[in-house]
Tab-separated table of C-alpha atoms and ligand atoms in Angstrom:
chain	number	residue	atom	x	y	z
A	28	MET	CA	14.172	-1.525	14.226
A	29	SER	CA	12.961	2.057	13.391
A	30	VAL	CA	12.481	2.740	9.535
A	31	ARG	CA	10.032	5.419	7.543
A	32	ILE	CA	9.173	4.160	3.969
A	33	VAL	CA	6.958	4.070	1.590
A	34	LEU	CA	5.869	1.064	-0.842
A	35	LEU	CA	5.007	2.104	-3.946
A	36	GLY	CA	3.863	-0.263	-6.461
A	37	ALA	CA	0.923	-1.734	-8.668
A	38	PRO	CA	-2.115	-3.096	-7.405
A	39	GLY	CA	-1.729	-6.692	-6.805
A	40	SER	CA	2.372	-6.151	-6.754
A	41	GLY	CA	2.315	-7.592	-2.903
A	42	LYS	CA	2.680	-4.028	-0.741
A	43	GLY	CA	-0.060	-4.928	1.486
A	44	THR	CA	1.416	-8.361	1.900
A	45	GLN	CA	5.159	-7.197	2.461
A	46	ALA	CA	4.084	-4.141	4.707
A	47	ALA	CA	2.008	-6.648	6.922
A	48	LEU	CA	5.100	-8.557	7.375
A	49	LEU	CA	7.321	-5.770	7.879
A	50	LYS	CA	5.286	-4.512	10.680
A	51	GLU	CA	5.357	-7.628	12.684
A	52	MET	CA	9.484	-7.224	11.750
A	53	TYR	CA	10.204	-4.385	12.998
A	54	GLY	CA	6.951	-3.048	14.893
A	55	ILE	CA	6.303	-0.050	13.058
A	56	ALA	CA	2.810	1.784	12.176
A	57	HIS	CA	1.420	0.254	8.820
A	58	ILE	CA	-0.564	2.493	7.205
A	59	SER	CA	-2.754	1.749	4.143
A	60	THR	CA	-4.397	3.973	2.853
A	61	GLY	CA	-7.154	1.499	1.287
A	62	ASP	CA	-7.242	-0.138	4.412
A	63	ILE	CA	-8.340	2.933	6.219
A	64	LEU	CA	-10.815	3.516	3.233
A	65	ARG	CA	-12.633	0.154	3.622
A	66	GLN	CA	-12.886	0.763	7.174
A	67	GLU	CA	-14.740	4.139	6.718
A	68	VAL	CA	-16.750	2.400	3.912
A	69	ALA	CA	-17.782	-0.423	6.586
A	70	GLU	CA	-18.880	2.068	9.308
A	71	GLY	CA	-20.666	4.084	6.743
A	72	THR	CA	-18.805	7.182	7.581
A	73	GLU	CA	-18.975	10.683	5.333
A	74	LEU	CA	-15.452	9.826	4.234
A	75	GLY	CA	-16.377	5.935	3.267
A	76	LYS	CA	-19.680	7.351	1.555
A	77	LYS	CA	-18.012	9.769	-0.725
A	78	ALA	CA	-14.782	6.992	-1.136
A	79	GLU	CA	-16.981	4.154	-2.226
A	80	THR	CA	-18.198	5.844	-5.304
A	81	TYR	CA	-14.349	5.859	-6.842
A	82	MET	CA	-13.471	3.237	-4.928
A	83	SER	CA	-15.861	0.385	-6.818
A	84	VAL	CA	-15.663	1.736	-9.874
A	85	GLY	CA	-11.490	1.602	-9.527
A	86	THR	CA	-10.689	5.141	-9.538
A	87	LEU	CA	-9.022	7.031	-7.357
A	88	VAL	CA	-10.519	8.935	-4.198
A	89	PRO	CA	-9.800	12.867	-4.567
A	90	ASP	CA	-6.662	14.046	-3.087
A	91	ASP	CA	-8.237	16.704	-0.359
A	92	LEU	CA	-9.903	14.012	1.045
A	93	ILE	CA	-6.545	11.681	1.092
A	94	LEU	CA	-4.314	14.163	2.207
A	95	GLU	CA	-6.674	15.236	4.967
A	96	MET	CA	-7.082	11.742	6.111
A	97	MET	CA	-3.385	10.893	6.020
A	98	ARG	CA	-2.630	14.487	8.505
A	99	LEU	CA	-4.884	12.834	10.610
A	100	ARG	CA	-3.223	9.284	10.468
A	101	LEU	CA	0.598	10.403	10.748
A	102	LEU	CA	-0.578	12.364	14.259
A	103	GLN	CA	-1.379	9.391	15.989
A	104	PRO	CA	1.303	8.310	18.378
A	105	ASP	CA	1.873	5.000	16.724
A	106	THR	CA	4.174	6.760	14.190
A	107	ARG	CA	6.893	7.576	16.821
A	108	ARG	CA	8.673	4.487	16.451
A	109	GLY	CA	8.706	4.424	12.386
A	110	TRP	CA	6.232	3.355	9.825
A	111	LEU	CA	5.370	2.080	6.701
A	112	LEU	CA	2.754	3.473	3.876
A	113	ASP	CA	1.041	1.676	1.766
A	114	GLY	CA	-1.059	2.589	-1.203
A	115	PHE	CA	-0.129	6.796	-0.715
A	116	PRO	CA	1.145	8.861	-2.335
A	117	ARG	CA	-1.332	7.750	-5.712
A	118	THR	CA	-0.594	10.917	-7.554
A	119	VAL	CA	2.018	13.311	-8.126
A	120	ALA	CA	0.215	16.149	-6.364
A	121	GLN	CA	-0.187	13.658	-3.210
A	122	ALA	CA	3.240	13.027	-3.637
A	123	GLU	CA	4.396	16.517	-3.448
A	124	ARG	CA	2.267	16.810	-0.214
A	125	LEU	CA	4.375	14.315	1.661
A	126	ALA	CA	7.277	16.213	2.705
A	127	SER	CA	4.871	18.538	4.411
A	128	LEU	CA	3.235	15.983	6.074
A	129	THR	CA	6.045	14.053	7.586
A	130	ASN	CA	7.197	17.679	8.804
A	131	GLY	CA	4.342	18.037	10.876
A	132	ILE	CA	5.256	15.225	12.916
A	133	GLY	CA	9.331	16.031	12.804
A	134	GLN	CA	9.959	13.219	10.381
A	135	ARG	CA	10.830	12.531	6.393
A	136	ALA	CA	10.882	9.132	4.842
A	137	ASP	CA	13.905	7.297	4.919
A	138	ALA	CA	13.097	5.735	0.812
A	139	GLY	CA	10.813	4.886	-1.331
A	140	VAL	CA	10.567	1.272	-2.183
A	141	ILE	CA	9.186	0.817	-6.084
A	142	LEU	CA	7.591	-3.594	-6.260
A	143	ASN	CA	8.141	-3.988	-9.560
A	144	VAL	CA	5.679	-6.374	-11.269
A	145	ILE	CA	4.739	-7.564	-14.463
A	146	PRO	CA	1.191	-7.170	-15.755
A	147	GLU	CA	0.682	-10.905	-15.938
A	148	VAL	CA	1.521	-11.210	-12.574
A	149	VAL	CA	-1.120	-8.400	-11.415
A	150	VAL	CA	-4.010	-10.168	-12.996
A	151	ARG	CA	-3.313	-13.689	-11.888
A	152	ARG	CA	-3.099	-12.465	-8.324
A	153	LEU	CA	-5.655	-10.611	-8.020
A	154	SER	CA	-7.997	-12.766	-9.552
A	155	GLY	CA	-6.844	-15.303	-7.127
A	156	ARG	CA	-6.756	-13.191	-3.878
A	157	ARG	CA	-9.197	-13.487	-0.848
A	158	VAL	CA	-9.377	-11.559	2.763
A	159	CYS	CA	-10.586	-12.951	5.719
A	160	GLU	CA	-14.093	-11.021	6.340
A	161	ALA	CA	-12.969	-11.580	10.288
A	162	CYS	CA	-9.310	-10.735	10.752
A	163	GLN	CA	-8.485	-8.994	7.344
A	164	THR	CA	-5.905	-11.604	6.273
A	165	ILE	CA	-4.767	-11.439	2.671
A	166	THR	CA	-4.110	-14.882	1.017
A	167	ASN	CA	-4.225	-16.414	-2.685
A	168	VAL	CA	-6.657	-18.992	-3.625
A	169	VAL	CA	-4.389	-19.847	-6.882
A	170	GLU	CA	-0.961	-20.204	-4.681
A	171	MET	CA	-2.493	-22.141	-1.808
A	172	LYS	CA	-5.685	-24.226	-1.403
A	173	ALA	CA	-7.116	-21.561	0.658
A	174	GLY	CA	-10.521	-22.571	2.362
A	175	ALA	CA	-10.653	-20.589	5.210
A	176	CYS	CA	-8.596	-17.769	6.961
A	177	PRO	CA	-4.955	-19.573	7.463
A	178	VAL	CA	-4.673	-17.070	11.064
A	179	CYS	CA	-7.847	-16.833	12.234
A	180	GLY	CA	-10.604	-19.677	10.167
A	181	GLY	CA	-12.967	-17.043	9.287
A	182	LYS	CA	-14.343	-17.080	6.062
A	183	LEU	CA	-12.398	-15.591	3.164
A	184	VAL	CA	-14.164	-13.068	0.379
A	185	LEU	CA	-13.320	-11.442	-2.805
A	186	ARG	CA	-12.481	-7.874	-2.382
A	187	PRO	CA	-15.288	-5.833	-4.471
A	188	ASP	CA	-12.778	-4.123	-6.469
A	189	ASP	CA	-10.988	-7.457	-7.476
A	190	GLU	CA	-13.998	-7.636	-9.891
A	191	PRO	CA	-12.309	-8.263	-13.474
A	192	SER	CA	-13.530	-5.162	-15.329
A	193	VAL	CA	-12.524	-3.119	-11.909
A	194	VAL	CA	-9.192	-4.607	-11.752
A	195	ARG	CA	-8.666	-3.482	-15.669
A	196	LYS	CA	-9.955	0.206	-14.525
A	197	ARG	CA	-7.475	0.471	-11.469
A	198	ILE	CA	-4.247	-1.147	-13.654
A	199	ALA	CA	-5.378	2.048	-16.137
A	200	VAL	CA	-5.327	4.480	-13.519
A	201	PHE	CA	-2.310	2.922	-11.968
A	202	ASP	CA	-0.664	3.546	-15.187
A	203	ALA	CA	-1.980	7.364	-15.694
A	204	GLN	CA	-1.818	8.469	-12.394
A	205	THR	CA	0.565	6.654	-10.081
A	206	ARG	CA	3.384	5.926	-12.416
A	207	PRO	CA	4.539	9.344	-12.633
A	208	VAL	CA	5.278	8.901	-8.622
A	209	PHE	CA	8.073	6.830	-9.096
A	210	GLU	CA	9.740	9.233	-11.386
A	211	PHE	CA	9.191	11.693	-8.630
A	212	PHE	CA	10.729	9.766	-5.866
A	213	ARG	CA	13.675	8.866	-8.024
A	214	ARG	CA	14.315	12.593	-8.147
A	215	ASN	CA	13.614	13.731	-4.528
A	216	TYR	CA	14.251	10.427	-2.300
A	217	ASP	CA	16.407	7.174	-2.399
A	218	VAL	CA	14.767	4.519	-4.129
A	219	ILE	CA	15.026	1.043	-3.618
A	220	GLU	CA	13.797	-0.889	-6.467
A	221	ILE	CA	13.112	-4.688	-5.853
A	222	ASP	CA	11.659	-7.599	-8.530
A	223	ALA	CA	8.528	-7.982	-6.756
A	224	SER	CA	7.772	-11.164	-9.173
A	225	ARG	CA	9.309	-13.222	-6.713
A	226	SER	CA	7.954	-15.463	-4.060
A	227	ILE	CA	6.935	-13.800	-1.016
A	228	ASP	CA	9.422	-15.031	1.207
A	229	GLU	CA	12.183	-13.980	-1.397
A	230	VAL	CA	10.521	-10.113	-1.649
A	231	THR	CA	10.529	-10.318	2.168
A	232	GLU	CA	14.314	-11.015	2.378
A	233	ALA	CA	15.077	-8.717	-0.146
A	234	LEU	CA	13.573	-6.247	1.806
A	235	ARG	CA	14.944	-6.793	4.653
A	236	LEU	CA	18.741	-6.716	3.189
A	237	ALA	CA	17.774	-3.156	1.518
A	238	LEU	CA	15.959	-1.331	4.407
A	239	ASP	CA	18.691	-2.402	7.601
A	240	ARG	CA	20.914	0.890	6.381
A	241	TYR	CA	17.829	2.996	7.613
A	242	ASP	CA	17.888	1.657	11.004
A	243	HIS	CA	16.976	4.667	13.545
A	244	SER	CA	16.910	2.497	16.668
B	578	AP5	P1	-5.548	-0.054	-2.105
B	578	AP5	O1	-6.214	-1.221	-1.330
B	578	AP5	O2	-4.370	0.290	-1.976
B	578	AP5	O3	-5.416	-1.054	-3.265
B	578	AP5	P2	-4.554	-0.942	-4.571
B	578	AP5	O4	-3.136	-0.239	-4.378
B	578	AP5	O5	-4.833	-1.336	-5.816
B	578	AP5	O6	-3.565	-2.592	-3.880
B	578	AP5	P3	-3.751	-3.856	-3.284
B	578	AP5	O7	-4.586	-3.504	-2.405
B	578	AP5	O8	-5.009	-4.162	-4.587
B	578	AP5	O9	-2.581	-5.071	-4.337
B	578	AP5	P4	-1.252	-5.367	-3.196
B	578	AP5	O10	-0.097	-4.311	-3.674
B	578	AP5	O11	-1.623	-4.551	-1.480
B	578	AP5	O12	-1.184	-6.348	-3.499
B	578	AP5	P5	-1.595	-7.562	-1.958
B	578	AP5	O13	-0.163	-7.432	-1.197
B	578	AP5	O14	-2.603	-7.655	-1.638
B	578	AP5	O15	-6.792	0.808	-2.762
B	578	AP5	C1	-8.058	0.129	-2.863
B	578	AP5	C2	-8.682	1.761	-3.566
B	578	AP5	O16	-8.803	2.594	-2.466
B	578	AP5	C3	-8.233	2.609	-4.748
B	578	AP5	O17	-8.362	1.946	-6.198
B	578	AP5	C4	-8.540	4.058	-4.281
B	578	AP5	O18	-9.708	4.224	-5.052
B	578	AP5	C5	-8.768	3.812	-2.911
B	578	AP5	N1	-7.216	4.702	-2.226
B	578	AP5	C6	-6.577	3.860	-1.637
B	578	AP5	N2	-5.156	5.041	-1.744
B	578	AP5	C7	-5.348	6.086	-2.440
B	578	AP5	C8	-5.000	6.998	-2.347
B	578	AP5	N3	-3.800	7.198	-1.842
B	578	AP5	N4	-5.543	8.080	-3.079
B	578	AP5	C9	-6.449	7.847	-3.681
B	578	AP5	N5	-7.528	6.866	-3.628
B	578	AP5	C10	-6.803	6.143	-3.168
B	578	AP5	O19	-1.296	-9.004	-2.663
B	578	AP5	C11	-2.279	-9.431	-4.304
B	578	AP5	C12	-2.537	-10.956	-3.951
B	578	AP5	O20	-1.031	-11.541	-4.488
B	578	AP5	C13	-2.949	-11.405	-2.613
B	578	AP5	O21	-3.590	-12.593	-2.773
B	578	AP5	C14	-1.259	-12.096	-2.029
B	578	AP5	O22	-1.403	-13.017	-1.404
B	578	AP5	C15	-0.796	-12.367	-3.275
B	578	AP5	N6	0.904	-12.124	-3.350
B	578	AP5	C16	1.609	-11.080	-3.343
B	578	AP5	N7	2.609	-11.092	-2.794
B	578	AP5	C17	2.966	-12.335	-3.677
B	578	AP5	C18	4.430	-12.712	-4.286
B	578	AP5	N8	5.408	-12.572	-4.035
B	578	AP5	N9	4.085	-13.782	-4.501
B	578	AP5	C19	2.787	-14.952	-4.459
B	578	AP5	N10	1.788	-14.225	-4.452
B	578	AP5	C20	1.757	-12.894	-3.865
């Protein structure tokens, strides 16, 4: 199946978890701005050095850097089969540029998917999140007794921006700068609202049912 979807939601709403599952299910590109930036930081690139100063304190990387990064990423050949954006757009200015970026590859987003969660769920999930150092699989030590990565056996580590003080800042930044993007989408795109406080499997099933009608294949 081929779809072009923008996943929107608070930190910890499950965007990365669901995107990884939908990527497997549909064989489409999963474009996570957070993952791309973390890779740039790990490689010590110019972009990575600039981005780290914002990410480490829970604020947003400037729009001009993100927009250029997304323009280049969307030009990669794997986007032809469909895509799922995770973590972009995150400001109204980014949302306003989305259409021109996707027009640049002759496409348009089918819909925005809003993953709705209450703040208590966000805090619980992020405090228990661990990421595999080797294969980047996301897991949770609250939901399961995770000692090692369930996929490759690698070491599980805390994401630096999941420290409680940084999480509080990320949630405040989300409320101030990203929540208005939901309204932008409601005015300009089809929007699917999902109760993402349910189990991972229930959320995936709700997404699958909602996305079937956008199939381009
Ligand atoms: P980014 O990596 O995008 O972080 P985020 O949006 O804060 O989202 P998270 O990755 O924290 O949460 P998620 O919704 O993916 O949840 P997950 O699936 O992991 O961005 C990081 C930083 O990069 C930003 O702060 C900013 O500085 C910068 N940045 C990125 N994009 C940018 C942009 N466009 N503009 C400017 N700056 C940008 O799930 C969380 C946990 O919950 C996991 O442990 C998971 O196992 C568990 N879980 C998930 N779903 C469920 C469920 N249904 N039930 C139980 N547990 C669940």
